[in-house]
Amino acid sequence: MLNVALLGFGNVGRALAELLMQKQDALRAEFKIVVRVVGISTGRHGQAIDEAGISLRTALDAVRYGATIEGLHRGNEIKNQTEFLRDVPADLVFESVPTNPHDGQPALDYTRFLLGRGVHVVSANKGPVVHAYRELTALAADHGVGYFFESSVMDGAPIFSVAREGLPAATITKVSGIFNSTTNYILTRMEEEGLTFDQAVHEAQKIGIAETDPALDVDGWDASIKTAILANVLMGASLKPSDVDREGIRDITPEDIRQAAAAGQRIKLLCEAVRAEDGTVSASVQPSRVALSDPLAGVSGTSSVVDFYTDVLPRLTIVENDPGPVTTAYGMLADMVNIVRKRYPLTGDEEKSLDEG
Amino acid sequence: MLNVALLGFGNVGRALAELLMQKQDALRAEFKIVVRVVGISTGRHGQAIDEAGISLRTALDAVRYGATIEGLHRGNEIKNQTEFLRDVPADLVFESVPTNPHDGQPALDYTRFLLGRGVHVVSANKGPVVHAYRELTALAADHGVGYFFESSVMDGAPIFSVAREGLPAATITKVSGIFNSTTNYILTRMEEEGLTFDQAVHEAQKIGIAETDPALDVDGWDASIKTAILANVLMGASLKPSDVDREGIRDITPEDIRQAAAAGQRIKLLCEAVRAEDGTVSASVQPSRVALSDPLAGVSGTSSVVDFYTDVLPRLTIVENDPGPVTTAYGMLADMVNIVRKRYPLTGDEEKSLDEG
């Protein structure tokens, strides 16, 4: 029996709730995991704790009909988020609260608090990972729990688990790819229909792929954060997003795209982290021409891709095609299973030697 | 301290020997594994057992200079392969002996014998997996050891470990891809240079990519064996290679390729295993037209690719680009680490429920 809580009940949290219901038989049969939801904290629909278990269906219906979930609460009154985090009797918390990617707050403080209480944390947020990966992983290890974040990059496709479980003793010399789906969608529309940048942004906004202020995506910040995460987690670097040599796609014109096409190339917002001979890792995000024959060229729309270059497999490419709303939620569910299976990352001495290796 | 033996010392076995030397510091630092080689069995250079440890460098040099490795042997005389398998004091055996893919022998009998002795087996051979996956995995579980075979498909790229560790509780509904590099190389040369099938086969033979008798590759047998392996291991099927609906590439003409190109497509030897509504799994290998915009179209030459279709990630594509000679050896080394970490597959009741799930 695994007691879990959902901290954040927006699109991701609610998709996770659906998935937990859908997969309960498989989790029990394959991994002997019986999930009991003992707490839910929403942004605008209240909070509930019940150590006997909360019905996800009832909570989802309450939110769908605009009600609060407070009727599901049992026990002492919870006055605020801090009291929820302190009182919720969970072994594991799924964290998907709205968070500022530039400083990781408030998710970062919540995660520190929970790990310090000896609670596993599964997070979909980039901010805490990029700002405090080493601190949080060490804190988790000190308390014998896991801090997992598969869904922070590429929507829950198995990137970190492939590196951790599929590439043991390999030295990763370069990680590259297309990590921001909004800009990839914009560039794809510009190429396929000859749209200008502004027109393509407008199209992306219409279907909810781009924000009203698209700066985080189109100026390369989101891609820089993800690139720094991969450099820090997979290559032992300590990069901040501002350390990434960053160029967005605002200045790309239909003419640039036509010229690239005439040369048998496509323009992609290419992310890259490379280890130099002296061991230092540098990273960049910039619009780049990619040959049509390259696997990256075929990654269109909201799909994304990562390339691992190692000393033992020349180049391993992983493409996540057309992610759906369930994808991010699935990454969180996979993290839960991998925490129960104790697939913890290397830490401390082992990580040190990994950096040197 | 992990006592290992190399059963088979051809290209794969010798590349593995080099890799074990190269990675000894990383294995010790990251995974606390100290490898001691206590036995080597070669095809034409004799056999050696020494429980105190055999120098891989000396063994490699002996074979390189055409000598036998029998001078490295300590202890009772070994008269034949059976005595080697009986006497070698190994915890884990790396099996890469020349094997008939149609019946899996002699590797299948060797593997049965070793697992029955309670010895972990890491195999690079397809034959034993496709003919006896369930039997061997159950036998390994009965004796508390591992039977791993990452290098049997796609040269050691992490395919089975991704499915096992990266996709927990996911239901795989379809696996497809390009699994035979010889035919992919032949089709690539035909397309890029307008060669006929016979000319392209001849080119592939010149550089050692195709055998003198290329039937196993060009008639789709190798691809069918790999497709059946993926269906059996990842989708709970029980297919024999002869159950795969198979068509090779002998009849593909330059004109076929030109017509496909004119329609914005490429011809690939596409492998596919699909689960039907009623739960049964069927498989096929046949030349198919693939749109240039599809990730599969960009996989050329000796590269290979697998697509996982699941209920939670619409389509996850893994491309192994330009595999080198070390790739197969690396898959075996990764298997060794994953056996030491006890990343055993689900078996028995758990597997049953997986089939139903």
XYZ file of C-alpha atoms in Angstrom:
714
model
C 0.000 0.000 0.000
C 1.521 3.286 -1.116
C 0.007 6.477 0.297
C 0.297 9.293 -2.224
C -0.797 12.919 -2.455
C -1.321 15.189 -5.430
C 0.148 18.647 -4.919
C -1.299 20.543 -7.870
C -4.504 19.493 -9.627
C -4.338 21.324 -12.951
C -4.179 19.641 -16.373
C -1.233 17.463 -15.377
C -2.526 16.555 -11.916
C -5.961 15.651 -13.242
C -4.520 13.570 -16.115
C -2.427 11.765 -13.506
C -5.535 11.134 -11.409
C -7.246 9.540 -14.424
C -4.160 7.449 -15.175
C -3.844 6.225 -11.588
C -7.412 4.940 -11.814
C -6.859 3.411 -15.239
C -3.642 1.641 -14.222
C -4.576 0.425 -10.755
C -4.908 -3.227 -11.809
C -1.645 -3.195 -13.761
C 0.213 -1.559 -10.859
C -1.054 -4.174 -8.441
C -0.460 -7.147 -10.726
C 2.938 -6.199 -12.111
C 4.533 -4.253 -9.279
C 2.451 -5.145 -6.223
C 1.684 -1.429 -5.774
C -1.704 -0.478 -4.340
C -2.059 3.304 -4.480
C -4.135 5.120 -1.868
C -4.618 8.856 -2.403
C -4.500 10.493 1.040
C -4.297 14.140 -0.015
C -5.079 16.525 -2.856
C -4.106 20.185 -2.921
C -5.612 22.305 -5.696
C -4.971 25.907 -6.647
C -8.583 27.145 -6.663
C -10.673 24.230 -5.432
C -9.333 23.789 -1.910
C -7.480 21.006 -0.224
C -8.374 17.653 1.274
C -6.612 15.108 3.449
C -8.071 11.736 4.376
C -5.784 9.002 5.608
C -8.481 6.434 4.800
C -8.283 7.397 1.126
C -9.877 9.968 -1.185
C -11.918 8.980 -4.233
C -10.169 10.394 -7.286
C -13.392 10.153 -9.261
C -15.229 12.308 -6.710
C -12.400 14.853 -6.611
C -12.250 15.041 -10.421
C -16.015 15.484 -10.629
C -15.989 18.197 -7.948
C -13.428 20.203 -9.894
C -15.177 19.588 -13.210
C -18.412 21.016 -11.793
C -16.593 23.994 -10.297
C -16.989 22.903 -6.677
C -14.244 22.629 -4.083
C -12.860 19.338 -2.802
C -13.069 20.455 0.801
C -16.013 18.161 1.438
C -13.589 15.244 1.008
C -11.406 16.433 3.881
C -11.347 14.492 7.183
C -9.541 15.622 10.340
C -8.166 18.894 11.649
C -8.807 21.962 9.543
C -5.995 22.847 7.081
C -5.478 26.594 7.005
C -2.903 26.854 4.239
C -0.464 25.097 1.889
C 2.175 24.848 4.613
C -0.198 22.975 6.868
C -1.154 20.637 4.012
C 2.515 19.812 3.381
C 3.086 19.295 7.105
C 0.031 17.154 7.771
C -0.497 15.052 4.657
C 0.270 11.404 5.604
C 1.798 10.539 2.227
C 4.760 8.302 1.397
C 5.034 9.999 -1.988
C 3.882 13.386 -3.325
C 3.230 14.141 -6.999
C 4.215 17.794 -7.401
C 2.800 19.754 -10.360
C 2.090 23.230 -8.946
C 2.376 26.331 -11.168
C 5.994 27.372 -10.772
C 8.253 30.136 -11.965
C 10.889 28.380 -14.068
C 13.381 31.189 -13.433
C 13.677 30.519 -9.706
C 11.796 27.228 -9.295
C 9.381 28.661 -6.713
C 7.191 27.724 -5.004
C 7.816 24.093 -6.059
C 11.432 24.234 -4.886
C 10.558 25.094 -1.289
C 7.743 22.535 -1.217
C 10.118 19.848 -2.509
C 12.804 20.716 0.069
C 10.226 20.539 2.839
C 8.783 17.187 1.721
C 12.135 15.474 1.134
C 13.239 16.749 4.545
C 10.157 15.039 6.006
C 11.248 11.764 4.377
C 8.589 11.866 1.656
C 9.362 10.773 -1.916
C 8.774 13.557 -4.462
C 7.846 13.062 -8.109
C 7.881 16.395 -9.949
C 6.795 17.601 -13.370
C 8.467 20.988 -12.847
C 11.716 22.083 -14.484
C 12.539 24.904 -12.066
C 13.506 22.880 -8.984
C 15.622 20.449 -11.034
C 17.604 23.055 -12.886
C 18.274 25.171 -9.817
C 18.818 22.523 -7.178
C 19.326 19.062 -8.693
C 22.369 18.218 -6.571
C 20.923 19.643 -3.358
C 17.578 17.874 -3.773
C 19.095 14.541 -4.805
C 21.483 14.635 -1.831
C 18.629 15.623 0.503
C 16.538 12.722 -0.812
C 19.440 10.298 -0.312
C 19.991 11.582 3.248
C 16.379 10.766 4.054
C 16.297 7.458 2.190
C 13.736 8.643 -0.353
C 13.609 9.408 -4.069
C 13.399 12.681 -6.008
C 12.388 11.879 -9.602
C 11.493 14.286 -12.427
C 11.156 12.335 -15.708
C 8.332 14.642 -16.841
C 10.418 17.823 -16.600
C 11.923 17.219 -20.061
C 10.147 15.785 -23.135
C 6.797 15.312 -21.379
C 7.499 12.056 -19.644
C 9.236 10.153 -22.430
C 11.845 7.942 -20.735
C 14.956 10.088 -21.003
C 16.419 9.971 -17.519
C 15.497 6.333 -17.053
C 17.210 5.404 -20.323
C 20.397 7.164 -19.227
C 20.226 5.681 -15.727
C 19.198 2.126 -16.614
C 20.036 1.680 -20.283
C 23.476 3.261 -20.470
C 25.370 2.026 -17.384
C 29.117 2.755 -17.396
C 28.779 4.731 -20.643
C 30.396 8.155 -20.799
C 28.031 10.707 -22.321
C 30.096 13.155 -24.331
C 27.255 15.152 -25.873
C 23.506 15.517 -25.497
C 21.585 17.381 -28.171
C 18.121 17.608 -29.613
C 14.910 19.552 -29.969
C 13.448 20.090 -26.501
C 10.904 22.890 -26.978
C 7.761 21.807 -28.770
C 6.234 25.300 -29.157
C 9.123 26.611 -31.276
C 9.256 23.347 -33.221
C 5.572 23.717 -33.997
C 6.071 27.344 -35.071
C 9.018 26.465 -37.329
C 7.076 23.551 -38.817
C 4.099 25.796 -39.668
C 6.440 28.444 -41.140
C 8.086 25.818 -43.345
C 5.001 23.908 -44.406
C 2.774 26.908 -45.131
C 5.190 29.781 -45.692
C 3.814 31.674 -42.669
C 5.738 34.530 -41.082
C 6.966 34.141 -37.522
C 4.132 36.317 -36.174
C 1.488 34.402 -38.111
C 2.815 31.058 -36.904
C 2.921 32.282 -33.281
C -0.692 33.374 -33.642
C -1.663 29.932 -34.952
C 0.150 28.275 -32.050
C -1.658 30.555 -29.588
C -5.031 29.687 -31.098
C -4.618 26.006 -30.242
C -3.066 26.635 -26.837
C 0.470 25.559 -27.743
C 1.931 29.055 -27.251
C 1.277 31.368 -24.289
C -0.159 34.877 -24.676
C 3.370 36.089 -23.966
C 5.401 33.515 -25.898
C 8.791 34.834 -24.720
C 9.648 31.845 -22.533
C 9.450 29.606 -25.584
C 10.429 31.718 -28.583
C 13.413 33.372 -26.907
C 14.822 29.955 -26.053
C 14.448 30.127 -22.257
C 12.435 26.925 -21.914
C 14.909 25.113 -24.169
C 17.851 26.545 -22.185
C 16.386 25.329 -18.904
C 15.911 21.825 -20.311
C 19.395 21.796 -21.824
C 20.897 22.823 -18.481
C 18.899 20.064 -16.747
C 20.282 17.403 -19.094
C 23.822 18.772 -18.738
C 23.563 18.787 -14.943
C 21.830 15.441 -14.477
C 23.507 13.404 -17.225
C 26.912 15.026 -17.621
C 27.777 16.176 -14.106
C 27.686 19.876 -15.020
C 26.494 22.742 -12.804
C 24.930 25.062 -15.360
C 22.315 27.688 -14.707
C 19.914 28.493 -17.561
C 21.725 31.824 -17.984
C 24.972 29.897 -18.615
C 23.469 28.485 -21.809
C 24.505 30.359 -24.957
C 20.976 31.233 -26.046
C 19.372 32.509 -29.251
C 15.632 32.347 -29.950
C 13.681 32.122 -33.209
C 12.137 35.644 -33.415
C 14.443 36.666 -36.240
C 13.825 33.625 -38.433
C 12.136 34.673 -41.671
C 10.281 32.682 -44.324
C 13.224 33.535 -46.561
C 15.683 31.872 -44.132
C 13.527 28.759 -44.214
C 13.285 28.785 -48.022
C 17.058 29.142 -48.344
C 17.600 26.228 -45.975
C 15.083 24.098 -47.897
C 16.838 24.912 -51.176
C 20.036 23.548 -49.608
C 18.259 20.345 -48.481
C 18.034 21.529 -44.867
C 15.523 22.482 -42.191
C 15.840 25.089 -39.468
C 15.408 23.687 -35.965
C 15.942 25.235 -32.537
C 18.868 22.977 -31.685
C 19.849 22.396 -28.060
C 23.267 21.046 -27.229
C 25.448 20.269 -24.217
C 29.000 19.158 -24.965
C 31.889 18.022 -22.808
C 35.204 19.512 -23.880
C 38.570 17.763 -23.696
C 39.277 19.429 -20.335
C 36.065 17.966 -18.894
C 34.042 21.190 -18.757
C 30.529 21.138 -20.168
C 29.172 24.012 -22.256
C 25.673 24.365 -23.634
C 23.876 26.273 -26.360
C 20.401 26.794 -27.798
C 20.210 28.283 -31.270
C 18.376 28.036 -34.577
C 20.450 25.685 -36.712
C 20.279 24.141 -40.137
C 19.823 20.381 -40.056
C 20.257 18.184 -43.143
C 17.042 16.505 -44.316
C 18.827 13.153 -44.058
C 19.441 13.707 -40.332
C 16.991 12.033 -37.908
C 16.392 15.455 -36.294
C 14.963 16.884 -39.514
C 11.987 14.534 -39.434
C 10.914 15.656 -35.962
C 8.034 18.050 -36.678
C 5.197 19.774 -34.906
C 5.041 19.155 -31.175
C 7.314 16.107 -31.318
C 10.690 16.323 -29.610
C 13.965 14.429 -29.760
C 17.133 13.829 -27.787
C 20.463 12.459 -29.053
C 22.882 10.769 -26.688
C 26.478 10.630 -27.912
C 28.572 8.226 -25.848
C 31.884 6.396 -26.023
C 30.106 3.069 -26.570
C 27.055 3.826 -28.742
C 28.002 6.419 -31.351
C 24.616 8.120 -31.349
C 21.378 6.966 -29.773
C 18.316 8.987 -30.819
C 15.033 8.986 -28.914
C 12.017 10.644 -30.542
C 8.780 11.354 -28.753
C 6.180 11.619 -31.500
C 2.989 13.642 -31.040
C 2.805 13.643 -27.243
C -0.708 13.577 -25.872
C -2.044 15.035 -22.626
C -1.435 11.738 -20.841
C 2.294 11.715 -21.609
C 3.422 14.017 -18.790
C 1.188 12.162 -16.353
C 2.666 8.852 -17.485
C 6.206 10.080 -16.756
C 5.080 10.758 -13.191
C 3.485 7.338 -12.845
C 6.672 5.701 -14.195
C 8.690 7.699 -11.644
C 6.456 6.341 -8.884
C 7.085 2.758 -10.016
C 10.816 3.408 -10.289
C 10.908 4.890 -6.790
C 9.115 1.839 -5.399
C 11.648 -0.316 -7.316
C 14.411 1.831 -5.786
C 15.925 2.888 -9.099
C 17.637 5.758 -7.343
C 20.335 7.687 -9.182
C 23.967 7.492 -8.174
C 24.905 10.036 -5.544
C 27.827 11.211 -3.452
C 31.031 9.271 -4.023
C 29.549 7.371 -6.910
C 28.465 10.536 -8.653
C 31.839 12.098 -8.069
C 33.543 9.203 -9.768
C 30.977 9.409 -12.548
C 31.927 13.020 -13.156
C 35.557 12.035 -13.349
C 34.874 9.005 -15.541
C 34.208 -9.387 -7.087
C 32.349 -10.910 -10.039
C 33.836 -14.010 -11.651
C 33.022 -14.087 -15.354
C 33.852 -16.288 -18.318
C 33.799 -15.610 -22.037
C 32.212 -18.423 -24.035
C 33.124 -17.449 -27.580
C 36.088 -15.248 -28.437
C 35.342 -14.042 -31.951
C 34.818 -10.410 -32.970
C 32.177 -9.853 -30.288
C 34.002 -11.699 -27.514
C 37.263 -9.896 -28.212
C 35.566 -6.471 -28.384
C 33.970 -7.300 -25.035
C 37.389 -8.211 -23.613
C 38.747 -4.818 -24.682
C 35.710 -3.050 -23.221
C 35.985 -4.885 -19.897
C 39.568 -3.618 -19.589
C 38.620 -0.093 -20.670
C 35.689 0.144 -18.253
C 37.192 -1.531 -15.176
C 37.599 1.749 -13.258
C 34.093 2.958 -14.115
C 32.571 -0.401 -13.131
C 34.343 -0.321 -9.781
C 33.601 3.346 -9.021
C 29.991 3.502 -10.176
C 28.700 0.004 -9.488
C 31.252 -1.525 -7.115
C 31.835 -4.306 -9.640
C 35.320 -5.806 -9.868
C 35.406 -8.223 -12.775
C 37.714 -11.249 -12.683
C 37.876 -13.345 -15.844
C 38.147 -16.972 -14.753
C 37.590 -18.688 -18.088
C 37.791 -18.162 -21.841
C 36.599 -20.648 -24.430
C 37.569 -19.956 -28.041
C 36.585 -21.694 -31.246
C 40.049 -22.304 -32.667
C 42.487 -21.110 -30.000
C 41.705 -23.476 -27.144
C 40.271 -22.954 -23.717
C 41.580 -21.725 -20.399
C 40.299 -21.736 -16.839
C 42.087 -20.036 -13.955
C 40.168 -19.240 -10.803
C 42.865 -16.719 -9.839
C 42.089 -14.689 -12.967
C 43.185 -14.651 -16.597
C 44.830 -11.613 -18.193
C 42.566 -10.439 -21.016
C 45.506 -8.621 -22.583
C 47.554 -11.832 -22.742
C 44.607 -13.794 -24.136
C 43.912 -11.144 -26.778
C 47.579 -11.040 -27.771
C 47.777 -14.837 -27.980
C 44.838 -14.926 -30.378
C 46.104 -11.960 -32.368
C 49.423 -13.739 -32.957
C 47.682 -16.985 -33.893
C 48.648 -18.884 -30.753
C 46.326 -20.784 -28.428
C 45.341 -19.581 -24.978
C 45.985 -22.971 -23.430
C 49.135 -21.687 -21.725
C 46.847 -19.569 -19.525
C 45.019 -22.619 -18.201
C 45.549 -23.745 -14.583
C 44.113 -26.913 -13.067
C 42.741 -30.175 -14.409
C 42.897 -30.666 -18.138
C 39.738 -29.633 -20.030
C 38.980 -32.125 -22.768
C 36.010 -30.439 -24.421
C 33.368 -27.716 -24.340
C 31.173 -29.709 -21.968
C 33.971 -29.945 -19.438
C 34.641 -26.211 -19.749
C 30.992 -25.419 -19.026
C 30.967 -27.865 -16.110
C 34.230 -26.713 -14.531
C 34.438 -22.956 -15.129
C 34.035 -21.243 -11.696
C 32.095 -18.288 -13.098
C 29.179 -16.354 -11.587
C 28.322 -15.040 -15.057
C 29.067 -16.275 -18.579
C 29.145 -14.033 -21.669
C 27.895 -16.267 -24.476
C 28.754 -15.340 -28.074
C 29.423 -18.667 -29.789
C 28.630 -19.168 -33.484
C 25.054 -20.376 -33.477
C 22.480 -21.524 -35.982
C 19.691 -18.957 -35.716
C 17.144 -21.472 -37.013
C 17.422 -23.797 -34.002
C 19.548 -21.730 -31.573
C 22.190 -24.448 -31.253
C 24.699 -24.936 -29.750
C 24.131 -21.743 -27.689
C 20.710 -22.915 -26.493
C 22.044 -26.110 -24.867
C 24.992 -24.229 -23.338
C 22.623 -21.627 -21.888
C 20.294 -24.278 -20.447
C 23.231 -26.036 -18.837
C 24.713 -22.858 -17.317
C 21.420 -21.474 -15.977
C 20.729 -24.908 -14.495
C 24.092 -24.641 -12.713
C 22.979 -21.280 -11.237
C 25.230 -19.199 -13.490
C 24.009 -15.868 -14.946
C 24.063 -15.867 -18.770
C 24.496 -12.787 -20.978
C 24.001 -13.698 -24.607
C 24.516 -11.930 -27.920
C 22.724 -14.691 -29.825
C 19.209 -14.442 -31.255
C 18.582 -18.173 -31.599
C 18.183 -19.125 -27.936
C 15.944 -16.105 -27.213
C 13.568 -16.639 -30.082
C 13.211 -20.365 -29.497
C 13.214 -20.551 -25.721
C 12.709 -17.117 -24.111
C 10.065 -18.325 -21.668
C 11.844 -21.539 -20.788
C 15.207 -19.828 -20.230
C 13.769 -16.914 -18.246
C 11.827 -19.303 -16.012
C 14.912 -21.501 -15.599
C 16.967 -18.449 -14.627
C 14.321 -17.358 -12.115
C 14.200 -20.869 -10.616
C 17.936 -20.693 -9.979
C 17.947 -17.062 -8.818
C 20.056 -15.856 -11.726
C 19.614 -13.630 -14.784
C 19.344 -14.419 -18.493
C 19.884 -11.180 -20.437
C 20.214 -10.673 -24.207
C 20.204 -6.935 -24.995
C 22.692 -7.480 -27.831
C 20.473 -9.935 -29.708
C 18.542 -7.075 -31.362
C 19.930 -3.723 -32.614
C 23.522 -4.491 -31.574
C 23.289 -3.626 -27.921
C 21.302 -0.399 -28.122
C 19.098 -0.311 -25.008
C 15.840 -1.764 -26.315
C 14.903 -4.342 -23.716
C 16.116 -2.159 -20.857
C 14.005 0.762 -22.103
C 10.913 -1.437 -22.207
C 11.684 -2.985 -18.806
C 12.793 0.130 -16.931
C 11.469 3.077 -18.920
C 7.939 1.916 -19.727
C 6.577 0.373 -16.499
C 2.834 -0.350 -16.520
C 2.590 0.727 -20.163
C 0.758 -1.578 -22.557
C 2.706 -2.042 -25.775
C 0.219 -2.332 -28.611
C 2.683 -2.383 -31.508
C 6.417 -2.669 -32.069
C 7.812 -1.842 -35.478
C 11.019 -0.715 -37.084
C 14.013 -1.573 -39.216
C 15.920 -4.378 -37.529
C 18.179 -5.758 -40.262
C 21.099 -3.507 -41.108
C 22.320 -5.480 -44.139
C 19.091 -5.003 -46.084
C 18.883 -1.383 -44.965
C 22.398 -0.821 -46.283
C 21.511 -2.524 -49.589
C 18.331 -0.451 -50.022
C 20.218 2.744 -49.149
C 22.895 2.047 -51.791
C 20.204 1.183 -54.359
C 18.425 4.465 -53.680
C 21.442 6.749 -53.420
C 23.332 5.380 -56.418
C 20.683 3.706 -58.551
C 22.353 0.284 -58.137
C 20.503 -2.946 -58.908
C 19.834 -5.360 -56.063
C 22.679 -7.654 -57.194
C 25.127 -4.751 -57.465
C 24.220 -3.473 -54.010
C 24.557 -6.955 -52.473
C 27.987 -7.219 -54.051
C 28.989 -3.848 -52.526
C 27.724 -4.976 -49.124
C 29.704 -8.227 -49.425
C 32.894 -6.301 -50.286
C 32.844 -4.484 -46.948
C 31.759 -7.490 -44.917
C 28.203 -6.328 -44.228
C 26.610 -9.141 -46.249
C 27.542 -12.839 -46.086
C 28.680 -14.832 -49.125
C 25.218 -16.393 -49.024
C 23.081 -13.373 -48.127
C 19.828 -15.364 -47.837
C 19.485 -14.997 -44.046
C 19.383 -11.220 -44.465
C 17.855 -10.505 -47.870
C 15.048 -13.056 -47.542
C 14.001 -11.455 -44.277
C 14.906 -14.340 -41.940
C 17.139 -12.297 -39.637
C 14.483 -9.580 -39.453
C 11.778 -12.182 -38.770
C 13.772 -13.697 -35.919
C 14.258 -10.250 -34.334
C 10.604 -9.345 -34.824
C 9.531 -12.588 -33.151
C 11.922 -11.874 -30.254
C 10.389 -8.437 -29.654
C 6.861 -9.841 -29.919
C 7.653 -12.622 -27.456
C 9.649 -10.587 -24.936
C 7.732 -7.304 -25.016
C 4.208 -8.327 -25.999
C 3.782 -11.734 -24.390
C 3.503 -13.562 -27.726
C 4.810 -17.039 -28.515
C 5.839 -16.649 -32.141
C 8.356 -18.743 -34.007
C 10.278 -17.026 -36.841
C 8.221 -19.087 -39.297
C 5.041 -17.527 -37.846
C 6.155 -14.129 -39.149
C 4.564 -13.155 -42.469
C 7.846 -12.718 -44.326
C 8.878 -11.140 -47.615
C 12.484 -10.260 -48.497
C 13.963 -7.605 -50.769
C 15.242 -9.728 -53.699
C 12.482 -8.497 -56.005
C 12.962 -4.785 -55.333
C 14.084 -3.015 -58.499
C 15.661 0.409 -59.054
C 12.371 1.289 -60.740
C 10.408 0.469 -57.543
C 12.727 2.775 -55.626
C 12.405 5.562 -58.204
C 8.625 5.335 -58.120
C 8.613 5.528 -54.351
C 10.958 8.536 -54.411
C 8.692 10.282 -56.930
C 5.855 9.842 -54.420
C 7.969 11.273 -51.574
C 8.652 7.852 -50.093
C 11.450 5.406 -49.399
C 11.364 1.611 -49.451
C 12.402 0.012 -46.165
C 12.266 -3.580 -44.936
C 9.648 -2.866 -42.297
C 9.229 -5.195 -39.331
C 6.057 -5.119 -37.308
C 4.381 -6.942 -34.434
C 0.828 -5.857 -33.605
C -1.635 -6.855 -30.932
C -5.179 -7.278 -32.273
C -8.364 -6.438 -30.386
C -8.675 -10.064 -29.270
C -5.202 -9.960 -27.699
C -3.408 -12.109 -30.262
C -0.121 -10.816 -31.663
C 0.746 -11.138 -35.342
C 3.988 -10.147 -37.013
C 5.254 -9.313 -40.477
C 8.445 -8.394 -42.305
C 8.034 -6.858 -45.722
C 9.379 -4.137 -48.006
C 7.177 -1.105 -47.397
C 6.935 2.470 -48.567
C 7.655 4.985 -45.815
C 6.918 8.714 -46.177
C 10.035 10.906 -46.188
C 8.521 12.870 -43.301
C 8.431 9.725 -41.139
C 11.298 9.214 -38.660
C 11.904 5.757 -40.178
C 12.748 7.250 -43.581
C 15.866 8.961 -42.209
C 17.345 5.724 -40.900
C 19.929 4.821 -43.546
C 22.886 2.525 -44.055
C 23.607 0.222 -41.133
C 21.537 2.242 -38.670
C 18.444 0.641 -37.211
C 15.308 1.809 -35.451
C 12.497 0.579 -33.253
C 9.117 2.213 -32.600
C 7.168 1.453 -29.448
C 3.450 2.221 -29.651
C 1.824 2.193 -26.224
C -1.340 3.359 -24.518
C 0.551 6.135 -22.691
C 3.202 7.397 -25.125
C 1.708 7.490 -28.614
C 4.961 6.568 -30.356
C 8.457 6.379 -28.915
C 11.199 5.973 -31.531
C 14.718 4.782 -30.742
C 17.340 5.056 -33.466
C 20.765 3.472 -33.267
C 22.907 5.486 -35.661
C 26.005 3.972 -37.308
C 26.727 1.198 -34.812
C 30.408 0.459 -34.332
C 32.098 -2.837 -33.456
C 31.959 -1.973 -29.755
C 28.169 -1.626 -29.715
C 27.312 -5.318 -29.371
C 29.983 -5.717 -26.705
C 28.564 -2.739 -24.816
C 25.115 -4.310 -24.746
C 26.665 -7.335 -23.025
C 28.498 -5.168 -20.510
C 25.273 -3.273 -19.752
C 23.512 -6.622 -19.249
C 26.190 -7.596 -16.732
C 25.635 -4.377 -14.758
C 21.873 -4.845 -14.895
C 22.184 -8.429 -13.643
C 24.342 -7.276 -10.734
C 21.704 -4.566 -10.052
C 19.049 -7.328 -10.238
C 17.028 -5.682 -12.994
C 15.385 -9.025 -13.693
C 12.330 -9.131 -15.953
C 8.891 -9.937 -14.625
C 8.118 -13.644 -14.611
C 5.390 -16.095 -13.707
C 2.290 -14.526 -12.214
C 3.468 -11.024 -12.924
C 4.102 -11.816 -16.556
C 0.737 -13.500 -16.841
C -1.011 -10.395 -15.617
C 1.135 -8.341 -17.993
C -0.155 -10.410 -20.905
C -3.695 -9.810 -19.800
C -3.109 -6.124 -19.157
